[in-house]
């Protein structure tokens, strides 16, 4: 039976939140730069820093499920299943909220050699995250 390892909020974190934040902060930054001139430049720089962070986290996030044999990975447009024997390494960024988990494969998949997913929420965070432990125990 498949078990979901990624948060049920993946769609929100991948598409909705970045779109709303980047649109709002981007428009606000443009308005400040046009009204304040060079003094509004820090807001514009903040927009690019925000875009950089979203690009390396939310935009790359995948929806991930696991069973006894496969890791099921989806980007909401297409899905693949990767045999667990092809999982090379699992790591996480613990001090980021929500927790980001990286899965590296021994050979390239349709989503590349490394994927990222946003782990499900824990009321009392532990290290390593149970989703990471789940993958590591099955490989």
PDB file of C-alpha atoms in Angstrom, residues 9-118:
ATOM      1  CA  UNK A   9       0.218  20.949   0.897  1.00  0.00           C
ATOM      2  CA  UNK A  10       2.750  20.323  -1.907  1.00  0.00           C
ATOM      3  CA  UNK A  11       0.505  21.866  -4.577  1.00  0.00           C
ATOM      4  CA  UNK A  12       0.046  24.970  -2.422  1.00  0.00           C
ATOM      5  CA  UNK A  13       3.799  25.283  -1.715  1.00  0.00           C
ATOM      6  CA  UNK A  14       4.737  24.632  -5.350  1.00  0.00           C
ATOM      7  CA  UNK A  15       2.228  26.813  -7.210  1.00  0.00           C
ATOM      8  CA  UNK A  16      -0.089  28.988  -5.098  1.00  0.00           C
ATOM      9  CA  UNK A  17       2.157  30.488  -2.402  1.00  0.00           C
ATOM     10  CA  UNK A  18       5.071  31.408  -4.735  1.00  0.00           C
ATOM     11  CA  UNK A  19       2.704  32.908  -7.312  1.00  0.00           C
ATOM     12  CA  UNK A  20       0.908  35.059  -4.744  1.00  0.00           C
ATOM     13  CA  UNK A  21       4.133  36.095  -2.980  1.00  0.00           C
ATOM     14  CA  UNK A  22       6.117  36.863  -6.129  1.00  0.00           C
ATOM     15  CA  UNK A  23       3.227  38.757  -7.737  1.00  0.00           C
ATOM     16  CA  UNK A  24       2.488  40.811  -4.626  1.00  0.00           C
ATOM     17  CA  UNK A  25       6.088  41.482  -3.657  1.00  0.00           C
ATOM     18  CA  UNK A  26       7.103  42.061  -7.275  1.00  0.00           C
ATOM     19  CA  UNK A  27       4.369  44.622  -7.916  1.00  0.00           C
ATOM     20  CA  UNK A  28       5.046  46.264  -4.559  1.00  0.00           C
ATOM     21  CA  UNK A  29       8.764  46.440  -5.337  1.00  0.00           C
ATOM     22  CA  UNK A  30       8.140  48.011  -8.734  1.00  0.00           C
ATOM     23  CA  UNK A  31       5.800  50.602  -7.194  1.00  0.00           C
ATOM     24  CA  UNK A  32       8.357  51.480  -4.492  1.00  0.00           C
ATOM     25  CA  UNK A  33      11.211  51.766  -7.019  1.00  0.00           C
ATOM     26  CA  UNK A  34       9.138  54.052  -9.264  1.00  0.00           C
ATOM     27  CA  UNK A  35       7.932  56.234  -6.403  1.00  0.00           C
ATOM     28  CA  UNK A  36      11.096  56.329  -4.247  1.00  0.00           C
ATOM     29  CA  UNK A  37      13.772  55.879  -6.893  1.00  0.00           C
ATOM     30  CA  UNK A  38      17.062  54.357  -5.798  1.00  0.00           C
ATOM     31  CA  UNK A  39      15.879  54.172  -2.167  1.00  0.00           C
ATOM     32  CA  UNK A  40      13.403  51.483  -3.211  1.00  0.00           C
ATOM     33  CA  UNK A  41      16.158  49.268  -4.607  1.00  0.00           C
ATOM     34  CA  UNK A  42      16.389  47.007  -1.494  1.00  0.00           C
ATOM     35  CA  UNK A  43      12.790  45.897  -2.129  1.00  0.00           C
ATOM     36  CA  UNK A  44      13.655  45.018  -5.708  1.00  0.00           C
ATOM     37  CA  UNK A  45      16.704  43.057  -4.520  1.00  0.00           C
ATOM     38  CA  UNK A  46      14.447  41.313  -1.980  1.00  0.00           C
ATOM     39  CA  UNK A  47      12.190  40.223  -4.833  1.00  0.00           C
ATOM     40  CA  UNK A  48      15.116  38.545  -6.611  1.00  0.00           C
ATOM     41  CA  UNK A  49      16.270  36.879  -3.400  1.00  0.00           C
ATOM     42  CA  UNK A  50      12.719  35.574  -2.920  1.00  0.00           C
ATOM     43  CA  UNK A  51      12.628  34.294  -6.493  1.00  0.00           C
ATOM     44  CA  UNK A  52      15.991  32.552  -5.975  1.00  0.00           C
ATOM     45  CA  UNK A  53      14.716  30.843  -2.798  1.00  0.00           C
ATOM     46  CA  UNK A  54      11.458  29.737  -4.447  1.00  0.00           C
ATOM     47  CA  UNK A  55      13.356  28.470  -7.486  1.00  0.00           C
ATOM     48  CA  UNK A  56      15.592  26.255  -5.373  1.00  0.00           C
ATOM     49  CA  UNK A  57      12.831  25.015  -3.049  1.00  0.00           C
ATOM     50  CA  UNK A  58       9.153  25.290  -3.957  1.00  0.00           C
ATOM     51  CA  UNK A  59       9.377  25.234  -7.749  1.00  0.00           C
ATOM     52  CA  UNK A  60      11.354  21.971  -7.660  1.00  0.00           C
ATOM     53  CA  UNK A  61       9.115  20.251  -5.081  1.00  0.00           C
ATOM     54  CA  UNK A  62       7.585  16.904  -5.994  1.00  0.00           C
ATOM     55  CA  UNK A  63       4.783  14.839  -4.549  1.00  0.00           C
ATOM     56  CA  UNK A  64       6.242  11.560  -3.238  1.00  0.00           C
ATOM     57  CA  UNK A  65       4.716   8.243  -2.179  1.00  0.00           C
ATOM     58  CA  UNK A  66       6.433   4.995  -1.204  1.00  0.00           C
ATOM     59  CA  UNK A  67       5.585   1.308  -1.054  1.00  0.00           C
ATOM     60  CA  UNK A  68       7.714  -1.816  -0.576  1.00  0.00           C
ATOM     61  CA  UNK A  69       9.279  -1.667  -4.049  1.00  0.00           C
ATOM     62  CA  UNK A  70       8.945   1.816  -5.523  1.00  0.00           C
ATOM     63  CA  UNK A  71       9.149   5.520  -4.897  1.00  0.00           C
ATOM     64  CA  UNK A  72       6.297   7.257  -6.755  1.00  0.00           C
ATOM     65  CA  UNK A  73       7.207  10.784  -7.813  1.00  0.00           C
ATOM     66  CA  UNK A  74       4.885  13.370  -9.376  1.00  0.00           C
ATOM     67  CA  UNK A  75       5.166  16.994 -10.416  1.00  0.00           C
ATOM     68  CA  UNK A  76       1.348  17.197 -10.886  1.00  0.00           C
ATOM     69  CA  UNK A  77       1.690  16.913 -14.666  1.00  0.00           C
ATOM     70  CA  UNK A  78       3.316  13.513 -14.904  1.00  0.00           C
ATOM     71  CA  UNK A  79       4.231  10.712 -12.552  1.00  0.00           C
ATOM     72  CA  UNK A  80       7.019   8.174 -12.491  1.00  0.00           C
ATOM     73  CA  UNK A  81       7.865   5.219 -10.322  1.00  0.00           C
ATOM     74  CA  UNK A  82      11.460   4.585  -9.376  1.00  0.00           C
ATOM     75  CA  UNK A  83      12.597   1.244  -7.932  1.00  0.00           C
ATOM     76  CA  UNK A  84      13.904   1.725  -4.398  1.00  0.00           C
ATOM     77  CA  UNK A  85      17.126  -0.064  -5.384  1.00  0.00           C
ATOM     78  CA  UNK A  86      17.957   3.009  -7.517  1.00  0.00           C
ATOM     79  CA  UNK A  87      17.894   5.336  -4.501  1.00  0.00           C
ATOM     80  CA  UNK A  88      21.506   6.280  -3.787  1.00  0.00           C
ATOM     81  CA  UNK A  89      21.176   8.745  -0.890  1.00  0.00           C
ATOM     82  CA  UNK A  90      18.615  10.666   1.153  1.00  0.00           C
ATOM     83  CA  UNK A  91      19.330  13.969   2.893  1.00  0.00           C
ATOM     84  CA  UNK A  92      17.354  16.801   4.407  1.00  0.00           C
ATOM     85  CA  UNK A  93      17.515  20.440   5.354  1.00  0.00           C
ATOM     86  CA  UNK A  94      16.358  20.262   8.945  1.00  0.00           C
ATOM     87  CA  UNK A  95      16.524  23.926   9.883  1.00  0.00           C
ATOM     88  CA  UNK A  96      14.158  24.959   7.089  1.00  0.00           C
ATOM     89  CA  UNK A  97      10.462  25.020   7.751  1.00  0.00           C
ATOM     90  CA  UNK A  98       8.873  22.965   6.352  1.00  0.00           C
ATOM     91  CA  UNK A  99      11.558  20.259   6.159  1.00  0.00           C
ATOM     92  CA  UNK A 100      13.025  19.723   2.679  1.00  0.00           C
ATOM     93  CA  UNK A 101      14.133  16.188   1.780  1.00  0.00           C
ATOM     94  CA  UNK A 102      16.426  15.383  -1.151  1.00  0.00           C
ATOM     95  CA  UNK A 103      16.528  11.961  -2.795  1.00  0.00           C
ATOM     96  CA  UNK A 104      19.467  11.156  -5.051  1.00  0.00           C
ATOM     97  CA  UNK A 105      19.245   8.292  -7.537  1.00  0.00           C
ATOM     98  CA  UNK A 106      22.031   6.077  -8.858  1.00  0.00           C
ATOM     99  CA  UNK A 107      20.968   6.848 -12.428  1.00  0.00           C
ATOM    100  CA  UNK A 108      18.951   9.649 -14.055  1.00  0.00           C
ATOM    101  CA  UNK A 109      15.141   9.556 -13.998  1.00  0.00           C
ATOM    102  CA  UNK A 110      12.642  11.644 -15.955  1.00  0.00           C
ATOM    103  CA  UNK A 111      12.961  14.229 -13.150  1.00  0.00           C
ATOM    104  CA  UNK A 112      16.758  14.122 -13.058  1.00  0.00           C
ATOM    105  CA  UNK A 113      19.236  12.452 -10.769  1.00  0.00           C
ATOM    106  CA  UNK A 114      18.038  14.281  -7.645  1.00  0.00           C
ATOM    107  CA  UNK A 115      14.551  15.278  -6.496  1.00  0.00           C
ATOM    108  CA  UNK A 116      13.285  17.408  -3.652  1.00  0.00           C
ATOM    109  CA  UNK A 117      10.086  17.046  -1.690  1.00  0.00           C
ATOM    110  CA  UNK A 118       8.543  18.930   1.203  1.00  0.00           C
TER     111      UNK A 118
END
